[in-house]
CSV table of C-alpha atoms and ligand atoms in Angstrom, one decimal:
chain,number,residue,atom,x,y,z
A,1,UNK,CA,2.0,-11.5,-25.9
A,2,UNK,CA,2.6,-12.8,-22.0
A,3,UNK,CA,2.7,-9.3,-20.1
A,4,UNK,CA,4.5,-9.0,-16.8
A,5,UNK,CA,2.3,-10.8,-13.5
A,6,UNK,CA,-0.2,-7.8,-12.2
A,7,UNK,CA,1.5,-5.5,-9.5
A,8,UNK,CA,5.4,-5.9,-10.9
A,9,UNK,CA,7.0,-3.3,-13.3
A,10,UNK,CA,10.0,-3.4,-15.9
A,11,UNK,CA,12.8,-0.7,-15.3
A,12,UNK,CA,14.0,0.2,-18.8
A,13,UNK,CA,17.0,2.0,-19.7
A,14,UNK,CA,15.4,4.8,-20.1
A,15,UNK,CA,14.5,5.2,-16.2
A,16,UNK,CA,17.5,2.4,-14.6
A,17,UNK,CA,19.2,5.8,-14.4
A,18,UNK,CA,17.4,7.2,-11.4
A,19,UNK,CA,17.3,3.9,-9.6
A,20,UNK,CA,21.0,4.2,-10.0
A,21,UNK,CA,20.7,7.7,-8.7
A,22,UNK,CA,18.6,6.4,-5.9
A,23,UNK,CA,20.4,3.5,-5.0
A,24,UNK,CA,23.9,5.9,-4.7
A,25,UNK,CA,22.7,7.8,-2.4
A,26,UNK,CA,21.5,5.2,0.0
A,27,UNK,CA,24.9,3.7,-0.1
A,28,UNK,CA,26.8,7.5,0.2
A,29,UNK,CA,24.1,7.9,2.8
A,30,UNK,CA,24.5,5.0,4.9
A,31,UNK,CA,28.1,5.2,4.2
A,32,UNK,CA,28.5,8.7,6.0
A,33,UNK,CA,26.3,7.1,9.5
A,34,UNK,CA,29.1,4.2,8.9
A,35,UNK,CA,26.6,1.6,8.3
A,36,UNK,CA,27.6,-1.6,6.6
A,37,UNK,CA,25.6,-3.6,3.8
A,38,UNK,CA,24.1,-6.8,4.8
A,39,UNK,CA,22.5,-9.0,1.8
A,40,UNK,CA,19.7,-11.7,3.1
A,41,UNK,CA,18.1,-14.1,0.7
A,42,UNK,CA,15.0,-13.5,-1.2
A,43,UNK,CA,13.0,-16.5,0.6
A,44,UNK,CA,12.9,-17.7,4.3
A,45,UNK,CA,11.2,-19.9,6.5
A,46,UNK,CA,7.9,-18.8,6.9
A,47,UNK,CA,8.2,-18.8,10.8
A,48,UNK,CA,10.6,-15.9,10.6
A,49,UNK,CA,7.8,-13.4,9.4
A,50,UNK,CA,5.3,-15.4,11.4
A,51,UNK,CA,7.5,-14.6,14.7
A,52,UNK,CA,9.0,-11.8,13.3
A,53,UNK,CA,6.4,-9.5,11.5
A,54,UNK,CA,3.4,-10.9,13.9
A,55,UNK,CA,0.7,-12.6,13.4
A,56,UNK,CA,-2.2,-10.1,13.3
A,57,UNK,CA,-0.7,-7.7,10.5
A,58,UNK,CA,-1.9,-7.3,7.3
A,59,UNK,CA,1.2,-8.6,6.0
A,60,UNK,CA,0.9,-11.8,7.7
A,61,UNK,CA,-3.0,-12.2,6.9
A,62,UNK,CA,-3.1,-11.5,3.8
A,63,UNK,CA,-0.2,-10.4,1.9
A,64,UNK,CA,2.4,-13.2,1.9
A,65,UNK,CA,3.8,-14.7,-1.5
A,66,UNK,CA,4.3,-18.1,0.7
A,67,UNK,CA,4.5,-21.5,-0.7
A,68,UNK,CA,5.5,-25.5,-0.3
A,69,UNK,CA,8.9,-25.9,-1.6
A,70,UNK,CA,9.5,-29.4,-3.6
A,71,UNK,CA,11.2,-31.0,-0.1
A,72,UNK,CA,7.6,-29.5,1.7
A,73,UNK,CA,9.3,-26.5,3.8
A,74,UNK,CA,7.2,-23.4,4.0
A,75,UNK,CA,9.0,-21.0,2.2
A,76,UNK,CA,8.0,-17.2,2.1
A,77,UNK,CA,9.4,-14.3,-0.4
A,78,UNK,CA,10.0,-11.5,2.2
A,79,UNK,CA,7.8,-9.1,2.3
A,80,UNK,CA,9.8,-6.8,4.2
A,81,UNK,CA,13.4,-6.5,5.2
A,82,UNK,CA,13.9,-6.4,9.1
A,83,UNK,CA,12.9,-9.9,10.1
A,84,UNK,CA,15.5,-11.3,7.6
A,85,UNK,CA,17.9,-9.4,8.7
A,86,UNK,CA,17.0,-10.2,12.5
A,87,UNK,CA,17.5,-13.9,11.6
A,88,UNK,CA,21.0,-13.5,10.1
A,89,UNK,CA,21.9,-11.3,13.2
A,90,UNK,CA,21.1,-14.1,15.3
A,91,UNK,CA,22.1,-16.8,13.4
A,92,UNK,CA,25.9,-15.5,12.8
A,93,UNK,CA,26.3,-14.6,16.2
A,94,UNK,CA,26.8,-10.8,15.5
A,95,UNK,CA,25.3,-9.8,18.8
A,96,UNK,CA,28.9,-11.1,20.2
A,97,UNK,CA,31.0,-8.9,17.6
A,98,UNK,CA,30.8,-5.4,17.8
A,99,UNK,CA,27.8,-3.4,19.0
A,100,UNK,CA,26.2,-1.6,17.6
A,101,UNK,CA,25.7,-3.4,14.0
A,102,UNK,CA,24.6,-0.5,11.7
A,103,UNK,CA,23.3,-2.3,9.1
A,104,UNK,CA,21.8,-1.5,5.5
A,105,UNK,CA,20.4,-3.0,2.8
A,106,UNK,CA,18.6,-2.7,-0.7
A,107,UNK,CA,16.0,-5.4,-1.5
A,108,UNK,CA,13.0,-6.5,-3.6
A,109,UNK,CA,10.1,-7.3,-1.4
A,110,UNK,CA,7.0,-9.2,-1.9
A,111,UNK,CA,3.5,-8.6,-0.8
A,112,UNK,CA,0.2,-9.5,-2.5
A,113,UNK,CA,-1.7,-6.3,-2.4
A,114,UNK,CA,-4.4,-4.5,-4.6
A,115,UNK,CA,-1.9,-2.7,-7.3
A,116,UNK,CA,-2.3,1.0,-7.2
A,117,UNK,CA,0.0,4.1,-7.8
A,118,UNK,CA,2.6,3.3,-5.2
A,119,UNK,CA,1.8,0.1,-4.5
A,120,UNK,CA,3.4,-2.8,-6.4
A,121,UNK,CA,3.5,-7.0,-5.9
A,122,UNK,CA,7.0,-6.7,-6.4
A,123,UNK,CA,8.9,-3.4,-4.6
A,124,UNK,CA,12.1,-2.2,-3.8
A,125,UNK,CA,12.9,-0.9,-0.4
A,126,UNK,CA,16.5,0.7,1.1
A,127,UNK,CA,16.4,-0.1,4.8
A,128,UNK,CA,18.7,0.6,7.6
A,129,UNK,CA,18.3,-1.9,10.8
A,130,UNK,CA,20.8,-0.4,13.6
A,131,UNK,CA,21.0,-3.2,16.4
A,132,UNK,CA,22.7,-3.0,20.0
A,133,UNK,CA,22.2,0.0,21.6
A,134,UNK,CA,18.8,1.4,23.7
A,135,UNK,CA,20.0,5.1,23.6
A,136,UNK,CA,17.6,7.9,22.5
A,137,UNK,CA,20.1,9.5,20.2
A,138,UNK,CA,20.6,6.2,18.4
A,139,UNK,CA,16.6,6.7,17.5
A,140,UNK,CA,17.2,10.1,16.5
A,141,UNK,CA,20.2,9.2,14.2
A,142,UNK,CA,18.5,6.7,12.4
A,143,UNK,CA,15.6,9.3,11.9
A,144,UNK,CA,18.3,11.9,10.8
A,145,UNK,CA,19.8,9.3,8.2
A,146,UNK,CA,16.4,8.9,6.6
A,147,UNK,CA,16.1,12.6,6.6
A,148,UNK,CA,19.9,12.9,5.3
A,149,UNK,CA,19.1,10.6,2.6
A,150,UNK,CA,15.4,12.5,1.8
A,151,UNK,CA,17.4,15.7,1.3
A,152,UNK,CA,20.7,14.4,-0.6
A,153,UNK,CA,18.0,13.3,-3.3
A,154,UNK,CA,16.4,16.6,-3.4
A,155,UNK,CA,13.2,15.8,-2.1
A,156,UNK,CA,11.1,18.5,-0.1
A,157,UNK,CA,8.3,18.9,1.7
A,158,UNK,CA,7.7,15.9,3.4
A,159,UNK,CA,6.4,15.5,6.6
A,160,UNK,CA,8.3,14.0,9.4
A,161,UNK,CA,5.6,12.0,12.2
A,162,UNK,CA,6.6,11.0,15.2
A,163,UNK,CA,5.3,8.7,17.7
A,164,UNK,CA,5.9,6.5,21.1
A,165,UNK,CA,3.8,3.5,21.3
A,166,UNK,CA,5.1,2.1,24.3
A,167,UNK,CA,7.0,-1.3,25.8
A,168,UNK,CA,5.4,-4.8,26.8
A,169,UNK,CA,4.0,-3.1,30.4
A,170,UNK,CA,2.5,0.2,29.2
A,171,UNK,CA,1.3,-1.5,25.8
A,172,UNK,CA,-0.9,-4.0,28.2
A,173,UNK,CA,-2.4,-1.3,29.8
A,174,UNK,CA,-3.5,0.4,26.9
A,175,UNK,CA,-4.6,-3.2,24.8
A,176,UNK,CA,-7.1,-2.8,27.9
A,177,UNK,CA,-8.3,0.2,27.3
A,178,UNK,CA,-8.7,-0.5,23.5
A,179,UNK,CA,-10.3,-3.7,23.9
A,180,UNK,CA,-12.9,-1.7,26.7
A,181,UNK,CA,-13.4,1.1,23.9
A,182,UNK,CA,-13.9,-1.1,21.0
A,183,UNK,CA,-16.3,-3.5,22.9
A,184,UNK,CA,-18.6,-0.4,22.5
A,185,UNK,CA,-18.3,-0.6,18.5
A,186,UNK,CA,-17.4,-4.0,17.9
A,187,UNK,CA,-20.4,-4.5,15.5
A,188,UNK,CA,-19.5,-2.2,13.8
A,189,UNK,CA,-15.8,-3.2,12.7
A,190,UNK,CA,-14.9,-5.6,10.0
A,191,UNK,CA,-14.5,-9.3,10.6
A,192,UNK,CA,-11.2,-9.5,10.5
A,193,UNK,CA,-10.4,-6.8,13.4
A,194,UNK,CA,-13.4,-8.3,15.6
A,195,UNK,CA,-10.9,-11.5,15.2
A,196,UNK,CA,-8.2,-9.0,16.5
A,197,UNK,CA,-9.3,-7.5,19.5
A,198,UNK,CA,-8.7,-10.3,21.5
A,199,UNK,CA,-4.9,-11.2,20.8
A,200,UNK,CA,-4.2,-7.6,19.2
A,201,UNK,CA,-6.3,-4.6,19.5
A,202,UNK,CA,-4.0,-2.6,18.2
A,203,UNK,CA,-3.9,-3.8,15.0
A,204,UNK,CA,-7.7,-2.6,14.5
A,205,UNK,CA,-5.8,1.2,14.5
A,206,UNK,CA,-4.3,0.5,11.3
A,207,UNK,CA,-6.6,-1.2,9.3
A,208,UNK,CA,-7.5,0.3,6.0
A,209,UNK,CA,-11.6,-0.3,6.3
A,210,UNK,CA,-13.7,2.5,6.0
A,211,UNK,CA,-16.0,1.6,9.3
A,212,UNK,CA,-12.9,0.7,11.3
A,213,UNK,CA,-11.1,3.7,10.5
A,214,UNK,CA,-14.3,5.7,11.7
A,215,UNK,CA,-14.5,4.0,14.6
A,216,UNK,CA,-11.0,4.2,15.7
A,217,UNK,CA,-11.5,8.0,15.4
A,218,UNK,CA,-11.9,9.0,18.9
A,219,UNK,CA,-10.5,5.6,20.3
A,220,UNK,CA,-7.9,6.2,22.9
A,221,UNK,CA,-4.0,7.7,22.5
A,222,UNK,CA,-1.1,5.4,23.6
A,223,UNK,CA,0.4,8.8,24.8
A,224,UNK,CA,-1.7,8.5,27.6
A,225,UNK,CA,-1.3,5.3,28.9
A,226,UNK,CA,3.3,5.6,28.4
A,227,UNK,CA,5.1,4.1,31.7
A,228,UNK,CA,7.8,6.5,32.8
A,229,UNK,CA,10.8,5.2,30.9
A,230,UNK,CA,8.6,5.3,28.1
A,231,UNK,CA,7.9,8.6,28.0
A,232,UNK,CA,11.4,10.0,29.5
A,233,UNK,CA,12.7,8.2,26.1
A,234,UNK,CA,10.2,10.1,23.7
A,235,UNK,CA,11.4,13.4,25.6
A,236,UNK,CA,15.0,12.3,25.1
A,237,UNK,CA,14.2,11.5,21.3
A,238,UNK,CA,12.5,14.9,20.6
A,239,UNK,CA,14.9,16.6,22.5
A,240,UNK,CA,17.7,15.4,19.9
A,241,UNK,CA,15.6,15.9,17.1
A,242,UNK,CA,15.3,19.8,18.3
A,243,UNK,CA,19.1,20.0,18.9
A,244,UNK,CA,19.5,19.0,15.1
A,245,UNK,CA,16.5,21.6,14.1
A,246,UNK,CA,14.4,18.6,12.5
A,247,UNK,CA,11.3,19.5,12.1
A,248,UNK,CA,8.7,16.9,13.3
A,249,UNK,CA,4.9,16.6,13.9
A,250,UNK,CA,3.7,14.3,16.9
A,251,UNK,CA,1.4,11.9,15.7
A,252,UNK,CA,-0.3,9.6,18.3
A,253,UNK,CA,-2.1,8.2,15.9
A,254,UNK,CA,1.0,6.3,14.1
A,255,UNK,CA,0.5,2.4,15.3
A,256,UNK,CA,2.4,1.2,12.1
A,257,UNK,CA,1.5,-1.9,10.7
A,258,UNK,CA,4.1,-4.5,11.9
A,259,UNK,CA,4.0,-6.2,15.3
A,260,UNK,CA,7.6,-5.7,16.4
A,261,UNK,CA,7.7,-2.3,17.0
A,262,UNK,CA,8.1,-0.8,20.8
A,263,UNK,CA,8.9,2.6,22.1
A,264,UNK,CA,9.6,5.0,18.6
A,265,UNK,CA,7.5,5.0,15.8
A,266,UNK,CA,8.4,7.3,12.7
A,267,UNK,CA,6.9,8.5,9.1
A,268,UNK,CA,7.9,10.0,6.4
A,269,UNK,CA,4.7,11.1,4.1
A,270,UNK,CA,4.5,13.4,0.3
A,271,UNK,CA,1.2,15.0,0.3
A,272,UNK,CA,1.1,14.5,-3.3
A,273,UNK,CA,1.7,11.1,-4.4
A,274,UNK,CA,-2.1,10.1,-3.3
A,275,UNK,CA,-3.6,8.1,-1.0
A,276,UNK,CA,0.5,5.7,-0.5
A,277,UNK,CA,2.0,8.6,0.6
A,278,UNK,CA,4.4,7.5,3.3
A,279,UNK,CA,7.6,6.8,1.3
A,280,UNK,CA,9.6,5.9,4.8
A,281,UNK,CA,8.5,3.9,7.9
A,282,UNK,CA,10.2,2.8,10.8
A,283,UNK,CA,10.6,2.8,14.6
A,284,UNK,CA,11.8,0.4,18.0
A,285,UNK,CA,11.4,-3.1,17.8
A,286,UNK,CA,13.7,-4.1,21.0
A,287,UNK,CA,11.7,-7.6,21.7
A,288,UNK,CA,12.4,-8.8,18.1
A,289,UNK,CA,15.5,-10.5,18.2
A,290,UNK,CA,14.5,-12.2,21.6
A,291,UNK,CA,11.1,-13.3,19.9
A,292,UNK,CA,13.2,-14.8,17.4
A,293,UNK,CA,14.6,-16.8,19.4
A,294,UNK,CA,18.2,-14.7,20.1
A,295,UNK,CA,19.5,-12.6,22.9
A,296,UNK,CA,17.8,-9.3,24.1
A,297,UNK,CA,19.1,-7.2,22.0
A,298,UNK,CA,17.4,-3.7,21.1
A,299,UNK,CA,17.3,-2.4,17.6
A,300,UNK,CA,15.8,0.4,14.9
A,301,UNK,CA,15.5,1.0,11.7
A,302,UNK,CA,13.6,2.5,8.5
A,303,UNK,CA,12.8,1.5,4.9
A,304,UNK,CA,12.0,3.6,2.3
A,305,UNK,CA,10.2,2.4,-0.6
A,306,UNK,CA,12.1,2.9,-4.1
A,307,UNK,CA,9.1,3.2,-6.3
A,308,UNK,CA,7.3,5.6,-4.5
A,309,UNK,CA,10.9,8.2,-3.6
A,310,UNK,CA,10.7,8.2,-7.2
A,311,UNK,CA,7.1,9.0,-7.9
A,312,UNK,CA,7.8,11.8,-5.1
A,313,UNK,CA,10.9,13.1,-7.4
A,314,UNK,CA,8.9,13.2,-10.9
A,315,UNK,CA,5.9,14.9,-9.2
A,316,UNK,CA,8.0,18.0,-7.6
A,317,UNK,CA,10.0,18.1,-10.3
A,318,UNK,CA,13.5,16.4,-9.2
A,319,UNK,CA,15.4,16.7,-12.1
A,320,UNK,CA,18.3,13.5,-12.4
A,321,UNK,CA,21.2,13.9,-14.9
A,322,UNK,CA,21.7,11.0,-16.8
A,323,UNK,CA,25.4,10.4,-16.7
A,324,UNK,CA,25.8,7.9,-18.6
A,325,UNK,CA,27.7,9.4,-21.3
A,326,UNK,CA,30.3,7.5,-24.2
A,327,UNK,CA,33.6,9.1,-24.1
A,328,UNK,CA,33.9,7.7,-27.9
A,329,UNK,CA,31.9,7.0,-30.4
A,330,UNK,CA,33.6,5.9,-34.1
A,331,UNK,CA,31.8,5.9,-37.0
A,332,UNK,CA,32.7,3.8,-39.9
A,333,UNK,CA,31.8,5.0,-43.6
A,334,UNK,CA,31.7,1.1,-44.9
A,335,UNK,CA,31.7,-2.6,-43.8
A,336,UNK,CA,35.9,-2.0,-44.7
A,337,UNK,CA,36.6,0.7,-41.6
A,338,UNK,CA,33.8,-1.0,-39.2
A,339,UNK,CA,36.8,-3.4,-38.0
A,340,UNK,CA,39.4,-0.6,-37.6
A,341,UNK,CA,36.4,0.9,-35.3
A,342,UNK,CA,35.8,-2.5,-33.9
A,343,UNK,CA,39.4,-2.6,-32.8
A,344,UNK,CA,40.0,1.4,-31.7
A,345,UNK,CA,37.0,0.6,-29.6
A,346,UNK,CA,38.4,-2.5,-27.9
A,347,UNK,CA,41.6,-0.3,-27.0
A,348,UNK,CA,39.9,2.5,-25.9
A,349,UNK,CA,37.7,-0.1,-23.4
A,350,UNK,CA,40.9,-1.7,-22.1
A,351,UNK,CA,42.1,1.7,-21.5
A,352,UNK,CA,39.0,2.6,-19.3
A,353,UNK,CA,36.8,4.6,-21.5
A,354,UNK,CA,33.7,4.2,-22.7
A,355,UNK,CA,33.8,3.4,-26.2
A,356,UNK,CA,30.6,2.6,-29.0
A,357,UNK,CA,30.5,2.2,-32.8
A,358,UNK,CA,27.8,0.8,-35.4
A,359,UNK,CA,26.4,-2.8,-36.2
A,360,UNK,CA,23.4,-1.7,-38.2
A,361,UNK,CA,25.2,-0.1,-41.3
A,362,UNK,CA,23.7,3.5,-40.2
A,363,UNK,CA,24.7,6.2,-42.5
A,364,UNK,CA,27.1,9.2,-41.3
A,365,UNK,CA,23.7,11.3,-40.3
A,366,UNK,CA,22.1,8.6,-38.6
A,367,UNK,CA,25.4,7.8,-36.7
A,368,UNK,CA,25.7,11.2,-35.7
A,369,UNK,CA,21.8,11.6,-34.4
A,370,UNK,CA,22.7,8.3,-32.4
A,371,UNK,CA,26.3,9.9,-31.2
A,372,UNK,CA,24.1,12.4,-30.1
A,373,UNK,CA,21.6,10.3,-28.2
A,374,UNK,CA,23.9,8.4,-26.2
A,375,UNK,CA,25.9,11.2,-25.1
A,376,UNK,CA,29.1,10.5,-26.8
A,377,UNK,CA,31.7,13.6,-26.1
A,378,UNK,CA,33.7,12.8,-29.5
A,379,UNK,CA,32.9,11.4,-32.5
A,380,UNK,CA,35.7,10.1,-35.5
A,381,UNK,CA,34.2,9.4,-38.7
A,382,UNK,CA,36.4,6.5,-40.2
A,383,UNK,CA,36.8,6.2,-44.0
A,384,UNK,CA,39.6,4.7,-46.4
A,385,UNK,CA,41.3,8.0,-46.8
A,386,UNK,CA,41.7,7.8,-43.0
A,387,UNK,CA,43.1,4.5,-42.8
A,388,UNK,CA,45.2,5.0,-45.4
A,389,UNK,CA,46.5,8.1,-43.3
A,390,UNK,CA,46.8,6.4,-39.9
A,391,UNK,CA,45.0,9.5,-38.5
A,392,UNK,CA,41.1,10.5,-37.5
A,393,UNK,CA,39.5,14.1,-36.9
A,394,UNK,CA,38.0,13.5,-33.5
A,395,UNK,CA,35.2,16.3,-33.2
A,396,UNK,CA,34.3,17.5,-29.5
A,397,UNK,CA,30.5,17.4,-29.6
A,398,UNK,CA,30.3,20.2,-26.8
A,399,UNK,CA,31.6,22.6,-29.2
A,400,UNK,CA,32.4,21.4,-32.3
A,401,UNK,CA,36.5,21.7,-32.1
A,402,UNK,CA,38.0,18.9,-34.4
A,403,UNK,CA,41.4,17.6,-34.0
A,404,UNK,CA,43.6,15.6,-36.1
A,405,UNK,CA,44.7,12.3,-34.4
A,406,UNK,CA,47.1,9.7,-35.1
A,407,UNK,CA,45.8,6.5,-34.3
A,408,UNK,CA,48.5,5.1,-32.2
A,409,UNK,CA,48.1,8.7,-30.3
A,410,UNK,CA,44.4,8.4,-29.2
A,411,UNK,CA,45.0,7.7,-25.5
A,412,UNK,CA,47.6,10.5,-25.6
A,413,UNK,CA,44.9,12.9,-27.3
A,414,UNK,CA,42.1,12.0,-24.3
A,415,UNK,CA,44.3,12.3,-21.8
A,416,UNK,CA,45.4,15.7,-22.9
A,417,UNK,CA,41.9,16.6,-23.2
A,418,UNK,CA,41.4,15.8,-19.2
A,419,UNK,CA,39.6,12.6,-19.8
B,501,HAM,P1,6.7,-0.7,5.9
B,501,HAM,O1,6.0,0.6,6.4
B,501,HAM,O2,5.8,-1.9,5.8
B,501,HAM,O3,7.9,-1.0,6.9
B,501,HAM,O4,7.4,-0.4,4.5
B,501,HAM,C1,8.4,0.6,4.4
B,501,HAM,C2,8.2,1.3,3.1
B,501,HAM,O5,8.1,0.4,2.0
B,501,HAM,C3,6.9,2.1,2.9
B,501,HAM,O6,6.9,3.3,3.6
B,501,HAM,C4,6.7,2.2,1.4
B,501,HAM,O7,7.5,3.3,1.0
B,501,HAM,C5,7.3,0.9,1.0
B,501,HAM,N1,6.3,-0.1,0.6
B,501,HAM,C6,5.6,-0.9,1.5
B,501,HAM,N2,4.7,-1.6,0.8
B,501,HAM,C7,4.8,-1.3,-0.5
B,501,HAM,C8,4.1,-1.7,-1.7
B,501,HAM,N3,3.2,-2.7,-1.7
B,501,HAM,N4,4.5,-1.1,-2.8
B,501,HAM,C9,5.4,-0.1,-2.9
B,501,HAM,N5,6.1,0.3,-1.8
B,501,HAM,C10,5.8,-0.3,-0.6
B,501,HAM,C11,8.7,-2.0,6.8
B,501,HAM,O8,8.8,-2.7,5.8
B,501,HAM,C12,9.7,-2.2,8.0
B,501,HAM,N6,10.5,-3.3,7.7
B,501,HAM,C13,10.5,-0.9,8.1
B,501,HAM,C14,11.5,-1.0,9.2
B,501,HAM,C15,12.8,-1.3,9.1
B,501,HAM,N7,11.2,-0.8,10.5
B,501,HAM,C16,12.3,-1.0,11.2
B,501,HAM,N8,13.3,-1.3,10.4
């Protein structure tokens, strides 16, 4: 048997229903902020995460699904969805159309980490990227559409973070002041952050080693070391966030682990999904378009990982209706009245509902316990004495009422029954 590559998961039939559930609401969502889909490709240059995502993250490092194509371009399966998105903006000229682009999407993404509960290979992230505008409340909307979207899929108690870590100028002054403190520990770290203190320190924040994280314990706060623009924008941010009554915890400790962020950071995290509980990440990255090679053009935005919202649903006991039902489901007695269902059913579909009958010579019961499975509202058991009548006893499964139906009167008969 050839099972599927470590880290990437089948969605069956039996769960595509919440996806579908999921994936709804981020488009209702994103709808009501009046954001507008945007679809990259799977793959892009390699430079555009190299540039884009930086070069001192995890992501870059280690986790990248990159490879020689057959003409020798270094081709990359994105592991996140921002710096895709960044290279469209730029390359279609959207920072001359309309500002600000509220944009969202729904993606696979790719990274090559250690597979644990909530963290795949392969995921699935919805992500909003709103570009063009360097106004406070534009930070708190986009943190109020993640919470919108949190709540409309009836997820609670989650833990909103919040953070400011600074532009270019005030960021300097504290890489100083980290690189001064770590010098003191530098033994200490792992090999990979010793590598980073010169062109990143703050990179060592948010790595996931045991020592490091000791280490960066009682290392110093960004807060601190905030320019006055930088800080009058957190106040700002806060103070929208308090007008709306969201509910936030400051956390100076939230460096996040992508290079292009600036000025607000944010986190959603479920205390009880284990040790990947942030199921939303996002902030400020208003240097990434330039770094890419476009205008200066701010932006911010979230994603939200689809794999672990849903892990977050099952364990506090979301309940989502599967409503997939069959308006119709025709049971024939013999291989004689499986092509009058064969054709009712092809009616019925042309006429918009959903419509089912039997290719594995079931009997009546079995039929039934099937009907029953698949959520079909009526069910007309087809025999000769019915097509020799013209008419079929269509039983409502909700309560077992069976009416007598001429065939050429079936749309009639659903119609009247408010179908
Ligand atoms: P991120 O924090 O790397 O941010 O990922 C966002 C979310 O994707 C995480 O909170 C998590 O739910 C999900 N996620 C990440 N890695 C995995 C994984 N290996 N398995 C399962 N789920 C995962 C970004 O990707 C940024 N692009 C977010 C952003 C958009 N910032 C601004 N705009």
């Amino acid at each position: 048997m050839i099972n599927v590559p470590k880290g990437t998961k089948d969605v069956l039939p039996q769960d595509s229903y919440k996806w579908q559930f999921v994936e709804n609401t981020a488009r209702k969502t994103a709808r009501l902020f009046n954001a507008q889909e945007i679809r990259t490709p799977t793959f892009e240059h390699t430079e555009v995460f190299l540039r884009g995502v930086g070069e001192t993250t995890d992501i870059v490092n280690k986790e990248m699904y990159t490879f020689n194509d057959k003409g020798g371009r270094s081709i990359t399966l994105k592991p996140e969805g921002t710096a895709g998105v960044a290279r469209a903006f730029i390359e279609n000229g959207m920072s001359s159309m309309t500002l600000p682009s509220k944009l969202f999407y729904i993606t696979q993404c790719f990274r090559y980490e250690r597979p644990q509960a909530g963290r795949l290979r392969e995921f699935h992230q919805f992500g909003i990227e709103f570009l063009g505008s360097k106004s406070a409340g534009i930070d708190a909307e986009v943190i109020i559409l993640a919470k919108t979207f949190l709540d409309n899929l009836g997820i609670k108690n989650l833990t909103l973070y919040i953070n400011n870590i600074g532009c270019k100028e005030c960021r300097q002054k504290y890489a100083n002041a980290l690189r001064d403190y770590f010098a003191k520990y530098e033994d200490g770290l792992c090999e990979l952050c010793k590598s980073r203190l010169e062109k990143n320190p703050m990179r060592v924040l948010d790595c996931k080693n045991s020592d490091c994280k000791e280490i960066n314990k009682n290392a110093p706060e960004i807060l601190d070391y905030l320019c006055d623009d930088c800080s009058n924008h957190f106040k700002k941010v806060k103070e929208y966030l308090d007008v709306n009554g969201v509910e936030y915890k400051v956390d100076p400790r939230i460096v996040r682990g992508l290079d292009y962020y600036t000025k607000t950071v944010f986190e959603f995290v479920s205390e009880n999904i284990g040790a990947q509980g942030t199921v939303c990440g996002g902030g400020r990255y208003d240097g990434l378009i330039g770094q890419l090679g476009g205008n200066d053009v701010p932006g911010i935005g979230f994603a939200t990982g689809i794999e672990r919202l849903l892990m977050v649903m099952e364990n506090s006991g979301v309940e989502v209706k599967n409503d997939n039902e069959v308006t119709v489901y025709l049971a024939p007695m013999g291989e004689m009245e499986a092509k009058k269902c064969f054709e009712l059913c092809n009616v019925l579909r042309q006429n918009g509902y959903v419509a089912d009958t039997d290719y594995m010579g079931k009997s009546i019961k079995a039929q039934f316990k099937y009907a029953d499975k698949i959520n079909a509202k009526y069910v007309a058991v087809i025999g000769s004495s019915e097509i020799e009548n013209n008419s079929v006893k269509f039983k409502r499964m909700s309560d077992g009422v069976e009416t007598l139906v001429d065939f050429n009167k079936i749309l009639e008969f659903l119609k009247g029954e408010g179908l």
